[in-house]
Amino acid sequence: MATDTIIGGRMLSDLVADRLSIGLYGPSNSGKSTNAASFGGGDWGKVLFFNVESGPAEGAGGATPLKYLTGIHPRIKQTDVLVIDVRDWADMMNQFRWLGREYRKLIADGYRVLVIDGGTELCRMLEVALCSLDPSKLKGNVDDRGKEDSAKKNHKRELVPDVLGVGGRALEWDDYAMIHDRFKHAVDISKQLPFLTVWTFLEGQGYDESKTKVEIGVGPDATGRKLPARIPAWFDCFFHCEQNEAGAFRWLTSNNPRVNGGANGPYFAKNRFGKTLREHEMADGAVLLKKLNVRPPLQPVSNPPPPAAEGAKA
């Protein structure tokens, strides 16, 4: 699925900023799912919507808000959105393999936007996958000094299993590094695919990237402390989802809570677009892309005027 690296270099003038990676985070009911899909529709292409917060069988689950897009983003029709359900980490792996096999056909069918909704739940699925391992089949359950802390925690889980009767095991320190690596790889793979990529997250406590014990404000909710601190750096822009006094959805596009407490409160937000954007922008992906001079990928290219006939007056 990875693309070939060009050895050597490319002129900056030859690079295009059309295939962006976008992170959206905020509290529940802040328009994350609805407005993540707004980067598609019409000439902006169809949307592949990874429904990580899936609900009951045949139900819409986390994709429910998309059923009511007409009044918010009327250009996006329900037939423009392919919902891909993800119920556990095994589903995520299988769906990404499917995407790696089928992306050329999907591009030919008009799909241009990939939404992963949402990253916070995907972290939880990684935790569940690790905690569901059979501890009796794991090596090194007792450390070199004979301490059995992990064994004691695992015994508690056997005594109080989950609703399906599975005891599983407790997370250990090295599990957090594994969750970090697996999650980072998922983000990397999504960005290598030929789509505009959007990830959503719930909001949680943000930490300094270099000193992860230092709280800096509010950022994406993810497992551990290193992961929430580093996630924003992996995207071209990372916006906080908000509503104004009139109830309209908007995005906070830039804010550093470490500078004088943050001009816009404790919420971290960033973008790589210089002064092109205001601090708050309307939560509409197509409007944002137009402001960044991104051309709709399915918009027909107008034919240039025919050359003037020889001897014709200018």
C-alpha angles and dihedrals in degrees: 000000000000118000124234116266116234108234109219121018147297130222113256088231089062095056121096127204097207099109099063130174113222132189122198123187137169145117124303114290094024094120099258098141096037095048095041086065091050091083086075139047131095113007089356091071138240123306130240103206116195102205099204090162091058121168135205121334111292089004124120096234110173090001092064094103089060089065088068102045095117095091094043107035106009093178090070111083123193089243088060093065125074108196114211112193120218116187101166142357092275088057090051092053092047094046092050090050089051090049091050090054098042106035094103091055090045091053089050088052091056103262112147106153129068117195123188106195104210140008096180092061091045088058089053090051089054089052091050091048091053094043091049093062115114104253092205089065095051121098124225097030088151119053127227092271093053095251114156102195092130092047090053092051091047091051089056089054090051089052092048106032126180124266091279093052096255116141099186122166140289123258114259130200095265090052090069090057089050092051089050092051096044092048094047090051091052090053091047093050092049090053093050092059117092095254137097100256127218125181124185129204139179113243123257142152113315124217135198109265095226097036104035093184090064114090113217103175136280124338139144118325109240139141118288126352105277094056097055089046094052103037096083091055090061094064135068088230134009115195132188112228114228144156126231126224091276092054096251116144117245139167127235100220103184134020136136112202090194092066110079090326091302124292089242101038130267097322119116116221133163144169138181096222102097113220095336093106132057119233088258123033132183110267096247119116096203092052090049093049092050089053088054090051092246110157118227104256095222096044110119114248108241115237115249116244114268115260115267116261117256111274093014118140116253 
